[in-house]
Amino acid sequence: QVQLVESGGGVVHPGGSLRLSCVASGFTFRSYGMHWVRQAPGKGPEWVAVISFDGRIKYYGDSVKGRFIISRDNSNNTLYLQMNSLRPEDTAIYSCAKEQLSRYYGWDVWGQGTTVTVSS
Amino acid sequence: QSVLTQPSSVSGTPGQRVTISCSGSISNIGSATANWYQQLPGTAPKLLIYAYDQRPSGVPDRFSGSKSGTSASLAISGLQSEDEADYYCATWDDSLNVVLFGAGTRLTVL
């Protein structure tokens, strides 16, 4: 079945780094734009970044621009998020999501997420 | 970055019709798109409506979407207890090249 499974979360000190992964299955990964989104406890979703189907176009949310890098490996059906210079306010559940048709048509598949905690 | 404006809460009784509004701007809802998600406790959000008024397969026709100017709305008719959830609007902003979310609306079925 169509599925996204994230991994790589954990506890990290402020200023530290983490690399998240999202493995896709059940659909043609290389054909779709992919997003990272995060949700802090008790809060709504906050968009983090998007990458086009071929990896050529990337956009970031203001709160992570210059610190996070989104990338993908279409040969291994995997999406990545490299997170650097982490701050306590980056603490959240990070999920990957698949575009339904384009960036205008919403996300029809979400992963269950991986938890990132930034604390000293 | 600006956010989309939604009411923090709405409520209704079983069988009733409720609407949730989402206010944006010309560069997002006004010209690009509006999508709606339902989030039940402890689960990932589920796409309910995309491109203002389109329903993905499997979404009951009790859920409908519309657009007027720079605002979008989600309507839920024949309210059921299982509709009690958080609802989020989202859009792509063509000027900023970002995804924007509303802060969410908690629907309570009385």
Short mmCIF file of C-alpha atoms in Angstrom, two decimals:
data_model
loop_
_atom_site.label_atom_id
_atom_site.label_comp_id
_atom_site.label_asym_id
_atom_site.label_seq_id
_atom_site.Cartn_x
_atom_site.Cartn_y
_atom_site.Cartn_z
CA GLN A 1 0.00 0.00 0.00
CA VAL A 2 0.99 3.63 -0.36
CA GLN A 3 3.19 4.51 2.57
CA LEU A 4 5.72 7.00 3.91
CA VAL A 5 7.92 6.05 6.83
CA GLU A 6 10.13 8.60 8.57
CA SER A 7 13.16 7.96 10.74
CA GLY A 8 16.14 9.78 12.19
CA GLY A 9 14.54 11.79 14.95
CA GLY A 10 15.96 12.05 18.46
CA VAL A 11 17.16 14.35 21.20
CA VAL A 12 19.83 16.90 20.27
CA HIS A 13 21.43 19.89 21.98
CA PRO A 14 20.86 23.42 20.67
CA GLY A 15 23.23 24.07 17.79
CA GLY A 16 23.36 20.40 16.88
CA SER A 17 22.39 18.58 13.69
CA LEU A 18 20.12 15.73 12.63
CA ARG A 19 19.30 14.06 9.32
CA LEU A 20 15.79 12.79 8.81
CA SER A 21 14.80 10.19 6.21
CA CYS A 22 11.47 9.33 4.64
CA VAL A 23 11.15 6.08 2.70
CA ALA A 24 8.31 5.89 0.20
CA SER A 25 6.54 2.78 -1.09
CA GLY A 26 3.47 1.89 -3.10
CA PHE A 27 3.73 4.74 -5.63
CA THR A 28 6.14 6.10 -8.24
CA PHE A 29 8.21 8.28 -5.94
CA ARG A 30 10.19 9.98 -8.72
CA SER A 31 7.00 11.45 -10.20
CA TYR A 32 5.89 13.55 -7.24
CA GLY A 33 6.95 16.64 -5.36
CA MET A 34 7.53 15.97 -1.68
CA HIS A 35 7.26 18.10 1.45
CA TRP A 36 8.43 18.14 5.02
CA VAL A 37 6.02 19.49 7.61
CA ARG A 38 6.30 19.68 11.37
CA GLN A 39 3.86 19.87 14.23
CA ALA A 40 4.81 21.00 17.71
CA PRO A 41 2.84 19.52 20.64
CA GLY A 42 -0.63 21.02 20.76
CA LYS A 43 -0.04 23.13 17.64
CA GLY A 44 -1.10 22.99 14.03
CA PRO A 45 1.07 21.91 11.12
CA GLU A 46 3.91 24.17 10.02
CA TRP A 47 5.33 23.72 6.56
CA VAL A 48 9.09 23.22 6.41
CA ALA A 49 10.20 22.63 2.83
CA VAL A 50 9.31 21.26 -0.61
CA ILE A 51 11.36 19.58 -3.33
CA SER A 52 10.23 19.02 -6.91
CA PHE A 53 9.91 15.55 -8.40
CA ASP A 54 13.36 15.79 -10.00
CA GLY A 55 15.06 17.54 -7.10
CA ARG A 56 15.81 20.70 -9.06
CA ILE A 57 13.45 23.09 -7.28
CA LYS A 58 13.48 23.58 -3.52
CA TYR A 59 11.69 26.08 -1.30
CA TYR A 60 11.86 26.59 2.46
CA GLY A 61 9.83 28.16 5.21
CA ASP A 62 11.26 31.33 6.71
CA SER A 63 11.89 29.73 10.10
CA VAL A 64 14.26 27.10 8.64
CA LYS A 65 15.77 28.86 5.63
CA GLY A 66 19.56 28.74 5.71
CA ARG A 67 19.61 25.99 8.36
CA PHE A 68 17.72 23.05 6.81
CA ILE A 69 18.34 21.31 3.48
CA ILE A 70 15.84 19.12 1.67
CA SER A 71 17.03 16.49 -0.80
CA ARG A 72 15.90 13.25 -2.40
CA ASP A 73 17.27 10.03 -3.87
CA ASN A 74 14.84 8.80 -6.49
CA SER A 75 16.80 5.59 -7.04
CA ASN A 76 16.13 4.61 -3.43
CA ASN A 77 12.67 6.21 -3.01
CA THR A 78 13.96 8.31 -0.13
CA LEU A 79 13.45 11.91 0.94
CA TYR A 80 15.85 13.62 3.34
CA LEU A 81 15.93 16.64 5.63
CA GLN A 82 19.31 17.78 6.91
CA MET A 83 18.74 19.97 9.95
CA ASN A 84 21.61 22.15 11.20
CA SER A 85 21.94 24.82 13.90
CA LEU A 86 18.94 23.37 15.69
CA ARG A 87 17.01 25.52 18.14
CA PRO A 88 14.58 24.62 20.95
CA GLU A 89 11.74 25.99 18.81
CA ASP A 90 12.50 23.30 16.21
CA THR A 91 11.14 20.69 18.64
CA ALA A 92 8.26 18.93 16.88
CA ILE A 93 7.07 15.82 15.11
CA TYR A 94 8.46 15.94 11.57
CA SER A 95 6.46 14.28 8.81
CA CYS A 96 6.92 13.90 5.09
CA ALA A 97 4.00 14.29 2.71
CA LYS A 98 3.36 13.55 -0.95
CA GLU A 99 1.84 16.06 -3.33
CA GLN A 100 -1.36 14.75 -4.86
CA LEU A 101 -0.86 16.21 -8.33
CA SER A 102 1.03 19.46 -7.89
CA ARG A 103 1.82 21.95 -5.14
CA TYR A 104 -1.67 23.37 -5.63
CA TYR A 105 -3.62 20.18 -4.98
CA GLY A 106 -2.71 19.27 -1.43
CA TRP A 107 -0.99 16.26 0.09
CA ASP A 108 -2.76 12.92 -0.17
CA VAL A 109 -0.24 10.81 1.74
CA TRP A 110 1.38 11.69 5.06
CA GLY A 111 3.81 9.73 7.18
CA GLN A 112 3.28 9.20 10.90
CA GLY A 113 6.31 11.30 11.71
CA THR A 114 9.53 11.18 13.70
CA THR A 115 10.04 13.19 16.87
CA VAL A 116 12.80 15.79 17.16
CA THR A 117 13.56 17.27 20.57
CA VAL A 118 16.05 20.11 20.89
CA SER A 119 17.02 20.62 24.50
CA SER A 120 20.05 21.25 26.64
CA GLN B 1 5.31 34.71 7.02
CA SER B 2 1.61 35.47 7.13
CA VAL B 3 -0.84 32.80 8.11
CA LEU B 4 -4.36 32.07 6.99
CA THR B 5 -7.11 33.17 9.38
CA GLN B 6 -9.59 30.60 10.64
CA PRO B 7 -11.99 30.66 13.61
CA SER B 8 -10.49 28.82 16.57
CA SER B 9 -13.64 26.82 17.21
CA VAL B 10 -17.06 25.97 15.85
CA SER B 11 -19.76 23.67 17.15
CA GLY B 12 -22.96 22.04 16.03
CA THR B 13 -25.45 19.33 16.84
CA PRO B 14 -25.81 16.04 14.97
CA GLY B 15 -27.47 16.52 11.60
CA GLN B 16 -26.70 20.22 11.50
CA ARG B 17 -24.62 22.04 8.88
CA VAL B 18 -21.53 23.99 9.91
CA THR B 19 -19.07 26.10 7.95
CA ILE B 20 -15.46 27.01 8.61
CA SER B 21 -13.94 30.04 6.93
CA CYS B 22 -10.35 30.68 5.91
CA SER B 23 -9.16 34.15 4.96
CA GLY B 24 -6.05 34.69 2.87
CA SER B 25 -4.81 37.08 0.21
CA ILE B 26 -4.77 37.55 -3.52
CA SER B 27 -1.48 35.67 -3.97
CA ASN B 28 -2.67 32.50 -2.26
CA ILE B 29 -6.36 31.71 -1.82
CA GLY B 30 -7.32 34.53 -4.18
CA SER B 31 -5.52 33.04 -7.17
CA ALA B 32 -3.80 29.76 -6.34
CA THR B 33 -5.64 27.17 -4.28
CA ALA B 34 -7.20 26.20 -0.98
CA ASN B 35 -7.00 22.77 0.58
CA TRP B 36 -8.63 21.43 3.73
CA TYR B 37 -7.39 18.77 6.13
CA GLN B 38 -9.08 16.91 8.96
CA GLN B 39 -6.96 15.79 11.90
CA LEU B 40 -8.33 13.33 14.43
CA PRO B 41 -6.46 13.04 17.75
CA GLY B 42 -3.18 11.18 17.46
CA THR B 43 -3.37 10.78 13.69
CA ALA B 44 -1.86 12.44 10.64
CA PRO B 45 -3.97 15.04 8.83
CA LYS B 46 -6.22 13.72 6.06
CA LEU B 47 -6.92 15.62 2.84
CA LEU B 48 -10.63 16.50 2.68
CA ILE B 49 -10.85 19.11 -0.07
CA TYR B 50 -8.32 20.28 -2.66
CA ALA B 51 -8.30 23.04 -5.25
CA TYR B 52 -11.11 24.89 -3.44
CA ASP B 53 -13.94 22.42 -4.04
CA GLN B 54 -12.60 19.02 -5.15
CA ARG B 55 -13.09 15.93 -3.02
CA PRO B 56 -10.56 13.09 -3.08
CA SER B 57 -12.07 9.68 -3.61
CA GLY B 58 -13.44 8.24 -0.41
CA VAL B 59 -14.35 11.56 1.18
CA PRO B 60 -18.11 11.71 1.84
CA ASP B 61 -20.09 14.31 -0.10
CA ARG B 62 -21.18 15.78 3.25
CA PHE B 63 -17.91 17.70 2.99
CA SER B 64 -17.79 20.53 0.46
CA GLY B 65 -15.56 23.50 -0.27
CA SER B 66 -16.01 26.88 -1.87
CA LYS B 67 -14.16 30.10 -2.59
CA SER B 68 -15.17 33.74 -2.57
CA GLY B 69 -12.55 36.36 -3.34
CA THR B 70 -9.60 35.77 -1.04
CA SER B 71 -11.48 33.47 1.33
CA ALA B 72 -12.33 29.79 1.25
CA SER B 73 -14.89 27.84 3.20
CA LEU B 74 -15.42 24.26 4.28
CA ALA B 75 -18.99 23.12 4.85
CA ILE B 76 -19.97 19.97 6.69
CA SER B 77 -23.59 18.90 6.38
CA GLY B 78 -25.39 16.15 8.27
CA LEU B 79 -22.95 16.56 11.15
CA GLN B 80 -21.88 13.32 12.83
CA SER B 81 -20.08 12.66 16.10
CA GLU B 82 -17.08 11.26 14.22
CA ASP B 83 -16.60 14.65 12.54
CA GLU B 84 -15.31 16.03 15.83
CA ALA B 85 -11.72 16.95 14.94
CA ASP B 86 -9.36 19.78 14.06
CA TYR B 87 -9.69 21.26 10.59
CA TYR B 88 -6.90 23.13 8.83
CA CYS B 89 -6.92 25.15 5.65
CA ALA B 90 -3.75 25.37 3.60
CA THR B 91 -2.62 27.02 0.41
CA TRP B 92 0.36 27.66 -1.85
CA ASP B 93 1.42 31.29 -2.08
CA ASP B 94 2.65 32.11 -5.58
CA SER B 95 4.42 35.29 -4.48
CA LEU B 96 6.28 33.86 -1.50
CA ASN B 97 6.70 30.30 -2.85
CA VAL B 98 5.62 28.80 0.44
CA VAL B 99 2.86 26.64 1.84
CA LEU B 100 0.70 28.45 4.39
CA PHE B 101 -1.50 26.85 7.02
CA GLY B 102 -4.30 28.27 9.08
CA ALA B 103 -4.03 27.83 12.85
CA GLY B 104 -6.86 25.32 12.81
CA THR B 105 -10.50 25.12 13.85
CA ARG B 106 -11.66 22.72 16.55
CA LEU B 107 -15.09 21.29 15.64
CA THR B 108 -17.17 20.12 18.58
CA VAL B 109 -20.29 18.04 18.01
CA LEU B 110 -22.62 18.78 20.89
#
